[in-house]
CSV table of C-alpha atoms in Angstrom, one decimal:
chain,number,residue,atom,x,y,z
A,1,MET,CA,157.6,-18.0,86.0
A,2,GLY,CA,158.3,-17.6,89.7
A,3,ASN,CA,159.2,-20.8,91.4
A,4,ARG,CA,157.7,-23.0,88.7
A,5,ARG,CA,160.1,-25.1,86.7
A,6,ARG,CA,160.5,-24.0,83.1
A,7,HIS,CA,159.3,-26.8,80.8
A,8,ASP,CA,161.8,-27.7,78.1
A,9,MET,CA,159.3,-28.6,75.4
A,10,VAL,CA,160.5,-32.2,75.5
A,11,ARG,CA,157.7,-34.8,75.1
A,12,ARG,CA,157.7,-37.2,78.0
A,13,ILE,CA,154.5,-39.1,77.0
A,14,PRO,CA,153.4,-40.8,73.7
A,15,LYS,CA,152.5,-38.5,70.9
A,16,GLN,CA,148.9,-37.3,71.3
A,17,ARG,CA,146.3,-36.0,68.8
A,18,ILE,CA,145.1,-32.7,70.3
A,19,TYR,CA,142.3,-30.3,69.3
A,20,VAL,CA,142.7,-26.7,70.7
A,21,CYS,CA,139.9,-24.2,70.5
A,22,SER,CA,139.8,-20.6,71.8
A,23,PHE,CA,136.7,-18.6,72.4
A,24,GLY,CA,136.1,-14.9,72.9
A,25,CYS,CA,138.6,-12.0,72.9
A,26,SER,CA,141.9,-11.7,71.0
A,27,LEU,CA,143.8,-12.2,74.2
A,28,ASN,CA,142.3,-15.7,74.5
A,29,MET,CA,143.2,-16.2,70.8
A,30,ALA,CA,146.8,-15.3,71.5
A,31,ASP,CA,146.8,-17.7,74.5
A,32,GLY,CA,145.5,-20.4,72.2
A,33,GLU,CA,148.2,-19.8,69.7
A,34,VAL,CA,150.9,-20.2,72.4
A,35,VAL,CA,149.2,-23.4,73.7
A,36,SER,CA,149.2,-24.9,70.2
A,37,GLY,CA,152.8,-23.8,69.6
A,38,CYS,CA,154.0,-25.4,72.8
A,39,LEU,CA,152.2,-28.7,72.0
A,40,ASP,CA,153.5,-28.7,68.4
A,41,GLN,CA,157.1,-28.0,69.5
A,42,ALA,CA,156.9,-30.9,71.9
A,43,GLY,CA,156.0,-33.2,69.1
A,44,HIS,CA,152.2,-33.6,69.5
A,45,GLU,CA,149.8,-33.6,66.5
A,46,LEU,CA,147.3,-30.7,66.3
A,47,VAL,CA,144.1,-31.6,64.6
A,48,ASP,CA,141.4,-29.4,63.0
A,49,GLN,CA,138.3,-31.3,64.3
A,50,PRO,CA,137.4,-32.5,67.8
A,51,ARG,CA,136.3,-35.9,66.4
A,52,ASP,CA,139.9,-36.6,65.3
A,53,ALA,CA,141.5,-35.8,68.7
A,54,GLU,CA,142.4,-37.8,71.8
A,55,ILE,CA,142.7,-34.7,73.9
A,56,LEU,CA,140.5,-31.6,73.8
A,57,VAL,CA,141.8,-28.2,75.1
A,58,TYR,CA,139.2,-25.4,75.3
A,59,LEU,CA,140.3,-21.9,76.2
A,60,THR,CA,136.9,-20.7,77.4
A,61,CYS,CA,135.2,-17.3,77.6
A,62,ALA,CA,132.7,-16.3,80.3
A,63,VAL,CA,132.5,-12.5,79.8
A,64,LYS,CA,128.9,-12.8,78.8
A,65,GLU,CA,126.3,-15.4,79.9
A,66,PRO,CA,125.3,-16.4,76.3
A,67,THR,CA,128.9,-17.1,75.4
A,68,GLU,CA,129.3,-19.2,78.6
A,69,ASN,CA,126.2,-21.2,77.8
A,70,ARG,CA,127.5,-21.9,74.3
A,71,VAL,CA,130.9,-23.0,75.6
A,72,ILE,CA,129.3,-25.3,78.2
A,73,ASN,CA,126.9,-26.8,75.7
A,74,LEU,CA,129.8,-27.5,73.2
A,75,MET,CA,132.0,-29.1,75.9
A,76,GLY,CA,129.1,-31.3,77.0
A,77,ARG,CA,128.5,-32.5,73.5
A,78,THR,CA,132.0,-33.1,72.0
A,79,HIS,CA,134.1,-35.1,74.3
A,80,PRO,CA,132.6,-38.5,75.1
A,81,GLY,CA,135.6,-40.9,75.4
A,82,LYS,CA,138.1,-38.1,75.1
A,83,LYS,CA,140.3,-36.4,77.6
A,84,LEU,CA,139.2,-32.8,78.3
A,85,ILE,CA,141.3,-29.8,79.6
A,86,VAL,CA,139.2,-26.8,80.4
A,87,ALA,CA,141.2,-23.5,80.5
A,88,GLY,CA,140.5,-19.8,79.9
A,89,CYS,CA,138.4,-17.5,82.0
A,90,LEU,CA,135.4,-19.7,82.7
A,91,PRO,CA,137.2,-21.9,85.4
A,92,LEU,CA,137.9,-18.8,87.5
A,93,ILE,CA,134.6,-17.0,86.9
A,94,ASN,CA,132.2,-19.9,87.3
A,95,PRO,CA,134.0,-23.0,88.4
A,96,GLU,CA,130.9,-24.5,90.2
A,97,ARG,CA,129.0,-24.7,86.9
A,98,VAL,CA,131.9,-26.5,85.2
A,99,ARG,CA,132.1,-28.9,88.1
A,100,ARG,CA,128.3,-29.4,88.0
A,101,GLU,CA,127.8,-29.8,84.2
A,102,ILE,CA,131.1,-31.0,82.6
A,103,SER,CA,133.1,-34.2,83.1
A,104,TYR,CA,136.6,-32.8,82.7
A,105,ASP,CA,140.1,-34.2,83.4
A,106,ALA,CA,141.7,-30.9,84.2
A,107,MET,CA,140.3,-27.4,85.0
A,108,VAL,CA,142.9,-24.7,84.9
A,109,GLY,CA,142.9,-20.9,84.5
A,110,PRO,CA,143.7,-18.6,81.6
A,111,THR,CA,147.1,-18.2,80.0
A,112,PRO,CA,148.4,-21.7,80.6
A,113,GLY,CA,151.5,-21.1,78.4
A,114,GLU,CA,154.1,-23.7,78.5
A,115,ARG,CA,152.5,-25.4,81.5
A,116,ILE,CA,150.0,-26.9,79.1
A,117,LEU,CA,152.7,-29.6,78.6
A,118,GLU,CA,152.7,-30.4,82.3
A,119,PHE,CA,148.9,-30.4,82.4
A,120,LEU,CA,148.7,-32.7,79.4
A,121,GLU,CA,151.2,-35.2,80.9
A,122,ARG,CA,149.1,-35.4,84.1
A,123,VAL,CA,145.9,-35.9,82.2
A,124,VAL,CA,147.4,-38.7,80.0
A,125,GLU,CA,148.8,-40.4,83.1
A,126,GLY,CA,145.2,-40.6,84.4
A,127,GLU,CA,145.1,-37.7,86.9
A,128,THR,CA,142.0,-35.5,87.3
A,129,PHE,CA,142.8,-32.2,88.9
A,130,GLU,CA,142.2,-28.4,89.2
A,131,GLU,CA,144.7,-25.6,89.1
A,132,LEU,CA,142.8,-22.4,89.6
A,133,ASN,CA,145.5,-20.0,90.7
A,134,MET,CA,146.0,-16.7,88.9
A,135,ALA,CA,148.6,-17.2,86.2
A,136,PRO,CA,151.8,-15.1,86.3
A,137,LEU,CA,152.8,-12.8,83.4
A,138,PRO,CA,153.7,-15.3,80.7
A,139,ARG,CA,157.0,-15.3,78.9
A,140,CYS,CA,157.1,-13.5,75.5
A,141,ASP,CA,159.4,-16.0,73.8
A,142,LEU,CA,157.1,-19.0,73.8
A,143,PRO,CA,156.4,-20.7,70.4
A,144,LYS,CA,153.1,-20.0,68.6
A,145,LEU,CA,151.0,-21.7,65.9
A,146,LYS,CA,149.3,-18.7,64.3
A,147,ARG,CA,145.6,-18.8,63.1
A,148,ASN,CA,146.5,-16.4,60.4
A,149,ARG,CA,150.0,-16.1,59.0
A,150,VAL,CA,149.4,-12.4,58.1
A,151,VAL,CA,148.3,-11.3,61.6
A,152,GLU,CA,150.5,-11.4,64.8
A,153,ILE,CA,148.5,-11.0,68.0
A,154,ILE,CA,150.7,-9.6,70.8
A,155,PRO,CA,149.4,-9.4,74.3
A,156,ILE,CA,150.9,-6.2,75.8
A,157,SER,CA,149.6,-6.8,79.3
A,158,TYR,CA,147.3,-9.0,81.4
A,159,GLY,CA,144.7,-7.8,83.9
A,160,CYS,CA,143.4,-4.2,84.3
A,161,LEU,CA,143.0,-1.3,86.7
A,162,ASN,CA,139.3,-1.0,86.5
A,163,SER,CA,136.6,-2.4,88.9
A,164,CYS,CA,133.4,-2.3,86.8
A,165,SER,CA,130.5,-3.6,88.8
A,166,TYR,CA,129.3,-6.0,86.1
A,167,CYS,CA,132.5,-7.4,84.9
A,168,ALA,CA,133.8,-10.8,86.0
A,169,VAL,CA,136.9,-10.9,83.8
A,170,LYS,CA,139.0,-9.3,86.5
A,171,LEU,CA,138.2,-12.4,88.6
A,172,ALA,CA,140.1,-14.4,86.0
A,173,ARG,CA,142.7,-12.0,84.7
A,174,GLY,CA,143.6,-10.1,87.9
A,175,GLU,CA,145.4,-6.8,88.3
A,176,LEU,CA,147.4,-5.1,85.6
A,177,ARG,CA,150.8,-6.7,84.7
A,178,SER,CA,152.4,-5.1,81.6
A,179,HIS,CA,155.2,-6.5,79.4
A,180,PRO,CA,158.2,-4.1,79.1
A,181,VAL,CA,158.2,-2.0,75.9
A,182,GLU,CA,161.5,-3.6,74.7
A,183,ASP,CA,160.0,-7.1,75.0
A,184,ILE,CA,157.0,-6.1,72.9
A,185,VAL,CA,159.2,-4.4,70.3
A,186,SER,CA,161.3,-7.5,70.1
A,187,GLN,CA,158.2,-9.6,69.4
A,188,VAL,CA,157.1,-7.1,66.7
A,189,ARG,CA,160.6,-7.3,65.0
A,190,LYS,CA,160.5,-11.1,65.0
A,191,ALA,CA,156.9,-11.2,63.7
A,192,VAL,CA,157.6,-8.8,60.9
A,193,GLY,CA,160.8,-10.6,60.0
A,194,GLU,CA,158.8,-13.8,59.7
A,195,GLY,CA,156.3,-12.2,57.3
A,196,SER,CA,153.5,-10.7,59.5
A,197,LYS,CA,152.0,-7.6,57.9
A,198,GLU,CA,149.4,-6.8,60.6
A,199,ILE,CA,150.2,-6.4,64.3
A,200,TRP,CA,147.4,-6.5,66.9
A,201,LEU,CA,148.4,-4.9,70.3
A,202,THR,CA,145.9,-6.5,72.6
A,203,THR,CA,144.9,-6.7,76.3
A,204,GLN,CA,141.8,-6.1,78.4
A,205,ASP,CA,142.4,-2.3,78.3
A,206,THR,CA,145.2,-1.0,76.1
A,207,ALA,CA,144.9,2.5,77.6
A,208,SER,CA,146.0,1.0,81.0
A,209,TYR,CA,149.2,-0.3,79.5
A,210,GLY,CA,152.4,0.6,81.4
A,211,ARG,CA,150.9,2.2,84.5
A,212,ASP,CA,152.7,-0.5,86.5
A,213,LEU,CA,156.0,0.3,84.6
A,214,GLY,CA,156.0,4.1,84.6
A,215,CYS,CA,155.1,4.5,81.0
A,216,ASP,CA,151.9,4.6,78.9
A,217,LEU,CA,150.3,3.4,75.6
A,218,SER,CA,151.6,6.3,73.6
A,219,HIS,CA,155.2,5.3,74.5
A,220,LEU,CA,154.6,1.8,73.3
A,221,ILE,CA,153.0,2.9,70.0
A,222,ASP,CA,155.9,5.2,69.3
A,223,ALA,CA,158.4,2.4,69.9
A,224,VAL,CA,156.5,-0.2,67.9
A,225,SER,CA,155.9,2.2,65.0
A,226,GLY,CA,159.6,2.7,64.8
A,227,VAL,CA,160.3,-0.9,63.8
A,228,PRO,CA,161.4,-0.8,60.1
A,229,GLU,CA,159.5,-2.6,57.2
A,230,THR,CA,156.0,-2.1,55.9
A,231,PHE,CA,153.3,-3.3,58.3
A,232,TRP,CA,150.2,-1.9,59.9
A,233,ILE,CA,149.2,-1.9,63.6
A,234,ARG,CA,145.8,-2.3,65.2
A,235,VAL,CA,145.5,-1.0,68.7
A,236,GLY,CA,142.9,-2.9,70.8
A,237,MET,CA,140.1,-1.8,73.1
A,238,MET,CA,140.7,1.0,75.5
A,239,ASN,CA,138.5,2.3,78.3
A,240,PRO,CA,137.6,6.1,78.4
A,241,THR,CA,138.6,6.4,82.0
A,242,ARG,CA,142.3,5.9,81.1
A,243,VAL,CA,142.2,7.5,77.6
A,244,ILE,CA,141.0,10.8,78.9
A,245,GLU,CA,144.3,11.1,80.9
A,246,ILE,CA,146.6,10.4,77.9
A,247,ARG,CA,144.4,11.5,75.0
A,248,ARG,CA,146.7,14.2,73.7
A,249,ASP,CA,149.8,12.0,73.6
A,250,LEU,CA,147.6,9.2,72.2
A,251,VAL,CA,146.3,11.3,69.3
A,252,ARG,CA,149.9,12.3,68.6
A,253,ALA,CA,151.1,8.7,68.5
A,254,TYR,CA,148.2,7.7,66.2
A,255,ARG,CA,149.6,10.1,63.6
A,256,SER,CA,152.1,7.3,62.6
A,257,GLU,CA,151.2,5.9,59.1
A,258,LYS,CA,151.5,2.4,60.5
A,259,ILE,CA,148.7,2.8,63.0
A,260,TYR,CA,145.2,2.0,61.8
A,261,LYS,CA,142.9,5.0,62.4
A,262,PHE,CA,140.6,2.7,64.4
A,263,LEU,CA,139.4,3.4,67.9
A,264,HIS,CA,137.6,0.8,70.0
A,265,LEU,CA,136.2,2.9,72.9
A,266,PRO,CA,133.4,1.2,74.9
A,267,VAL,CA,131.0,3.8,76.3
A,268,GLN,CA,128.5,1.2,77.7
A,269,SER,CA,125.8,3.8,78.4
A,270,GLY,CA,125.0,7.4,77.6
A,271,SER,CA,123.6,8.0,81.1
A,272,ASP,CA,125.9,9.3,83.8
A,273,ALA,CA,123.7,7.7,86.4
A,274,VAL,CA,124.1,4.3,84.8
A,275,LEU,CA,127.9,4.8,84.2
A,276,SER,CA,128.2,5.6,88.0
A,277,SER,CA,126.3,2.4,88.9
A,278,MET,CA,128.6,0.5,86.5
A,279,ARG,CA,131.6,2.0,88.2
A,280,ARG,CA,133.1,3.0,84.9
A,281,GLY,CA,134.9,6.0,86.2
A,282,TYR,CA,134.0,8.6,83.6
A,283,LEU,CA,131.1,10.7,82.4
A,284,ALA,CA,129.4,10.6,79.0
A,285,ALA,CA,131.0,14.0,78.4
A,286,ASP,CA,134.4,12.4,78.6
A,287,PHE,CA,133.5,10.0,75.8
A,288,TYR,CA,132.3,12.9,73.6
A,289,ARG,CA,135.5,14.8,74.3
A,290,ILE,CA,137.8,11.9,73.4
A,291,VAL,CA,135.9,11.2,70.1
A,292,ARG,CA,135.9,14.9,69.2
A,293,GLU,CA,139.7,15.2,69.7
A,294,PHE,CA,140.4,12.1,67.7
A,295,ARG,CA,138.1,13.1,64.8
A,296,LYS,CA,139.5,16.6,64.7
A,297,VAL,CA,142.8,15.1,63.6
A,298,PHE,CA,141.5,11.9,61.9
A,299,PRO,CA,138.2,12.8,60.2
A,300,TRP,CA,137.9,9.3,58.6
A,301,LEU,CA,138.5,7.5,62.0
A,302,THR,CA,136.6,4.3,62.4
A,303,LEU,CA,135.0,4.5,65.8
A,304,SER,CA,133.8,1.2,67.5
A,305,THR,CA,132.0,1.2,70.8
A,306,ASP,CA,130.1,-1.2,73.1
A,307,VAL,CA,126.7,-0.6,74.8
A,308,ILE,CA,125.0,-2.6,77.5
A,309,VAL,CA,121.2,-2.4,77.3
A,310,GLY,CA,119.1,-3.0,80.4
A,311,PHE,CA,121.7,-2.6,83.1
A,312,PRO,CA,120.1,-2.9,86.5
A,313,GLY,CA,118.3,0.3,87.4
A,314,GLU,CA,118.4,1.6,83.8
A,315,THR,CA,115.3,3.8,83.4
A,316,GLN,CA,113.6,4.8,80.2
A,317,GLU,CA,115.3,8.2,80.5
A,318,ASP,CA,118.7,6.6,80.9
A,319,PHE,CA,118.1,4.5,77.8
A,320,GLU,CA,117.0,7.6,75.8
A,321,GLU,CA,120.3,9.2,76.9
A,322,THR,CA,122.2,6.3,75.3
A,323,LEU,CA,120.1,6.5,72.1
A,324,LYS,CA,120.9,10.2,72.0
A,325,LEU,CA,124.6,9.6,72.3
A,326,VAL,CA,124.6,7.1,69.5
A,327,ARG,CA,122.6,9.4,67.2
A,328,GLU,CA,124.9,12.4,68.0
A,329,VAL,CA,128.3,10.6,67.9
A,330,ARG,CA,127.3,8.2,65.1
A,331,PRO,CA,129.8,5.4,65.8
A,332,ASP,CA,130.8,3.2,62.9
A,333,ILE,CA,130.4,0.0,64.9
A,334,VAL,CA,128.3,-0.6,68.0
A,335,ASN,CA,128.5,-3.9,69.8
A,336,ILE,CA,125.2,-4.2,71.7
A,337,SER,CA,124.8,-6.5,74.7
A,338,LYS,CA,121.7,-7.2,76.7
A,339,TYR,CA,122.7,-7.1,80.3
A,340,ALA,CA,123.3,-10.6,81.8
A,341,SER,CA,124.4,-11.2,85.4
A,342,ARG,CA,127.8,-12.6,86.0
A,343,PRO,CA,128.6,-14.5,89.2
A,344,GLY,CA,130.7,-12.7,91.9
A,345,THR,CA,130.0,-9.2,90.6
A,346,GLU,CA,128.4,-6.3,92.4
A,347,ALA,CA,125.8,-5.8,89.7
A,348,SER,CA,124.5,-9.4,90.1
A,349,ALA,CA,122.8,-8.3,93.4
A,350,MET,CA,121.1,-5.3,91.8
A,351,LYS,CA,117.4,-5.2,90.8
A,352,ARG,CA,117.0,-6.3,87.1
A,353,VAL,CA,115.1,-4.6,84.4
A,354,ASP,CA,112.3,-6.8,83.1
A,355,THR,CA,113.2,-8.9,80.0
A,356,LYS,CA,110.5,-7.5,77.7
A,357,THR,CA,111.8,-3.9,78.3
A,358,VAL,CA,115.4,-5.0,77.7
A,359,LYS,CA,114.4,-6.7,74.4
A,360,GLU,CA,112.5,-3.6,73.2
A,361,ARG,CA,115.4,-1.3,74.1
A,362,SER,CA,117.8,-3.6,72.3
A,363,ARG,CA,115.6,-3.7,69.2
A,364,ARG,CA,115.3,0.1,69.0
A,365,LEU,CA,119.1,0.6,69.5
A,366,THR,CA,119.9,-2.0,66.9
A,367,GLU,CA,117.7,-0.4,64.3
A,368,GLU,CA,119.4,2.9,64.9
A,369,VAL,CA,122.9,1.4,64.8
A,370,LYS,CA,122.2,-0.4,61.5
A,371,ARG,CA,120.9,2.8,59.9
A,372,ILE,CA,124.0,4.8,61.0
A,373,ALA,CA,126.4,2.0,60.0
A,374,LEU,CA,125.0,1.8,56.5
A,375,GLU,CA,125.1,5.6,56.1
A,376,LYS,CA,128.7,5.8,57.3
A,377,ASN,CA,129.7,3.0,55.0
A,378,GLN,CA,128.0,4.6,52.0
A,379,SER,CA,130.2,7.6,52.5
A,380,TRP,CA,133.2,5.5,51.5
A,381,LYS,CA,131.8,4.7,48.0
A,382,GLY,CA,134.3,6.0,45.4
A,383,TRP,CA,137.2,5.9,47.8
A,384,GLU,CA,140.4,4.6,46.3
A,385,GLY,CA,143.6,3.6,48.0
A,386,MET,CA,145.8,0.9,49.5
A,387,VAL,CA,144.5,-2.0,51.6
A,388,LEU,CA,146.2,-4.8,53.3
A,389,VAL,CA,144.6,-8.2,52.4
A,390,ASP,CA,144.5,-9.9,55.8
A,391,GLU,CA,142.0,-12.7,55.5
A,392,VAL,CA,140.3,-15.1,53.1
A,393,GLY,CA,136.7,-14.2,52.7
A,394,PRO,CA,134.0,-16.5,54.2
A,395,ARG,CA,132.3,-16.9,50.8
A,396,GLY,CA,135.5,-16.8,48.7
A,397,GLY,CA,137.6,-13.9,47.6
A,398,TYR,CA,139.5,-11.9,50.2
A,399,VAL,CA,139.0,-9.2,52.8
A,400,GLY,CA,141.4,-6.3,53.0
A,401,ARG,CA,141.7,-3.4,55.5
A,402,ASN,CA,142.3,0.2,54.6
A,403,PHE,CA,144.0,2.8,56.7
A,404,ALA,CA,140.9,3.1,58.9
A,405,TYR,CA,140.6,-0.7,59.4
A,406,ARG,CA,137.5,-0.7,57.2
A,407,PRO,CA,136.9,-4.2,55.8
A,408,VAL,CA,136.8,-4.2,52.0
A,409,VAL,CA,135.7,-7.4,50.3
A,410,VAL,CA,137.2,-8.2,46.9
A,411,ASP,CA,136.1,-11.0,44.6
A,412,THR,CA,139.1,-12.4,42.9
A,413,ASP,CA,140.9,-15.7,42.1
A,414,GLN,CA,144.4,-14.1,42.6
A,415,GLU,CA,146.5,-15.1,45.5
A,416,LEU,CA,146.4,-11.9,47.6
A,417,LEU,CA,146.7,-12.9,51.2
A,418,GLY,CA,149.4,-10.7,52.9
A,419,LYS,CA,149.7,-8.3,50.0
A,420,PHE,CA,149.1,-4.5,49.9
A,421,ILE,CA,146.9,-3.8,46.9
A,422,ARG,CA,145.1,-0.7,45.5
A,423,LEU,CA,141.3,-0.9,45.6
A,424,LYS,CA,138.3,1.3,44.7
A,425,VAL,CA,135.2,1.0,46.8
A,426,VAL,CA,132.2,0.4,44.6
A,427,GLU,CA,129.5,-0.8,47.0
A,428,ALA,CA,128.6,-0.5,50.7
A,429,GLU,CA,126.8,-2.9,53.0
A,430,THR,CA,126.0,-2.4,56.7
A,431,THR,CA,129.1,-4.2,58.0
A,432,TYR,CA,131.6,-4.1,55.1
A,433,LEU,CA,132.6,-2.5,51.8
A,434,LYS,CA,133.0,-4.0,48.4
A,435,GLY,CA,135.9,-3.1,46.2
A,436,GLU,CA,137.5,-3.6,42.8
A,437,ILE,CA,141.2,-3.9,42.2
A,438,SER,CA,142.7,-0.7,40.7
A,439,PRO,CA,145.8,-0.5,38.6
A,440,LEU,CA,148.8,0.6,40.6
C-alpha cells in the first residue's frame, strides 16, 4: 500500500445502503467483489437494486466505445438524489467525458480495494473529489463478497507488457505487476477450503504473468494445480506474443486434470499488415503454430479468440485473410468487435474504414463464425462425462462445464450448484450444449 494508511474496516460514518455494480472483464468483477467485501465488513448494507441505495458505486469499463456509452447512459439515468462514486477504467481512459456528462461525487481509478471506505467517508461528509492516480498492486487478503459461491476469481497480476496501438486499458491498468506465486496459491487454498469448486486465474494477459518476478504462467499453473481437493481451474485470456515464448511449458502445465482445456487466445486479425499496425508483436503464423501445438495434445480443446473488424487501414484483402484464418483454424468461440476509436491511443489518429464496409465485413464474419460454432458443438452430441455445475441457468435449470469448459445446460429441479455430475449431451445449439443427467 506504499505510504497509504491501511484502513481497519471500522465504520466511521452512519451505516449506508450501497449498490455496487461492475462492468466488463473478470478483473473488474474481482475488484467489485473486494469493494463489496470491504463495505460489508465495515458494517454497511449492500443492496441489489440502485433504487434502494443511498450510495452508488460503479466499477466502469471503457475498453470499447459501445460499453462506455452504455455505462455513461446508465450512470446518467440512475442516480438523481443519490451519491455517486465512479471507479474502474473509464475515469483514467476518458475522464473528460465523465466530467462533461455525469454529476458525480467521486471519480477514482480501478482497483480501489480497501480505499473504498475512505472514498465513501469523504463522499458522505459532503466532499466532491477526484483521485486518478494509478492504483498500486492491491493486497491479496482483502475481504470479498462473491457473485457466485462456486467460482473464485483471482487476479494474478495487474497491467500488461503490451503496447497495442488501439488499446486504452493500459492507460488505466499500467505496467505489469504480478502477485507472487505463493500469495496466489494461498488464495486458492483458502477459496477451496471455503467451498469454491472453480478457480479463475485472471488478468489482462495471463501469459505475461511473472515476467517481473522471474517466473512464468506455467510455474503458476503447476503450483495452483498442486493444491489438494477437487476443483477445476480456468486460465484467462493470453496474448500470442507471450504464449509463443512459453508454449511448450504451457502445454505441459495444461496436462493437469484440474485445468480446463480452454484457451482464450485473441488473434485480432489474420493479416500480418494489420497485426503490425495494431502493434500486436506476432504474425498470423504464430497464432496457427500455438493452436496446432495445443490441439496436438488436447484435440477437444475449446479455442476462443477475438477479432477486430475494420481496423484503420484494413483492406478487403486484409479482411479476406482474417476470414481465411477463421475458416482454417475453426475456433469454437469468436468475439467479434467492430473497430471503435479509443481516446489517447495511436490508432485514434489513423484513417478509418467507412462504416458501411465495416458492417458488411462484420456480417460476413459473423455468419461464418455461427456456422462453425454450431458444427463444432454438434460434434459433442453423444459425449458423456463429468461436468461441474457452476451457475443457475438464466431460464431455469443449471449450467455445467465439462473438461473443455463447454457449457452444458441441464433442465432439472434438483439442487446441483457446486456439484460434479455425470451428463450426456443430447442436443447442440450455437453457443451451448444440452444434457441429460446420467447415472453414476
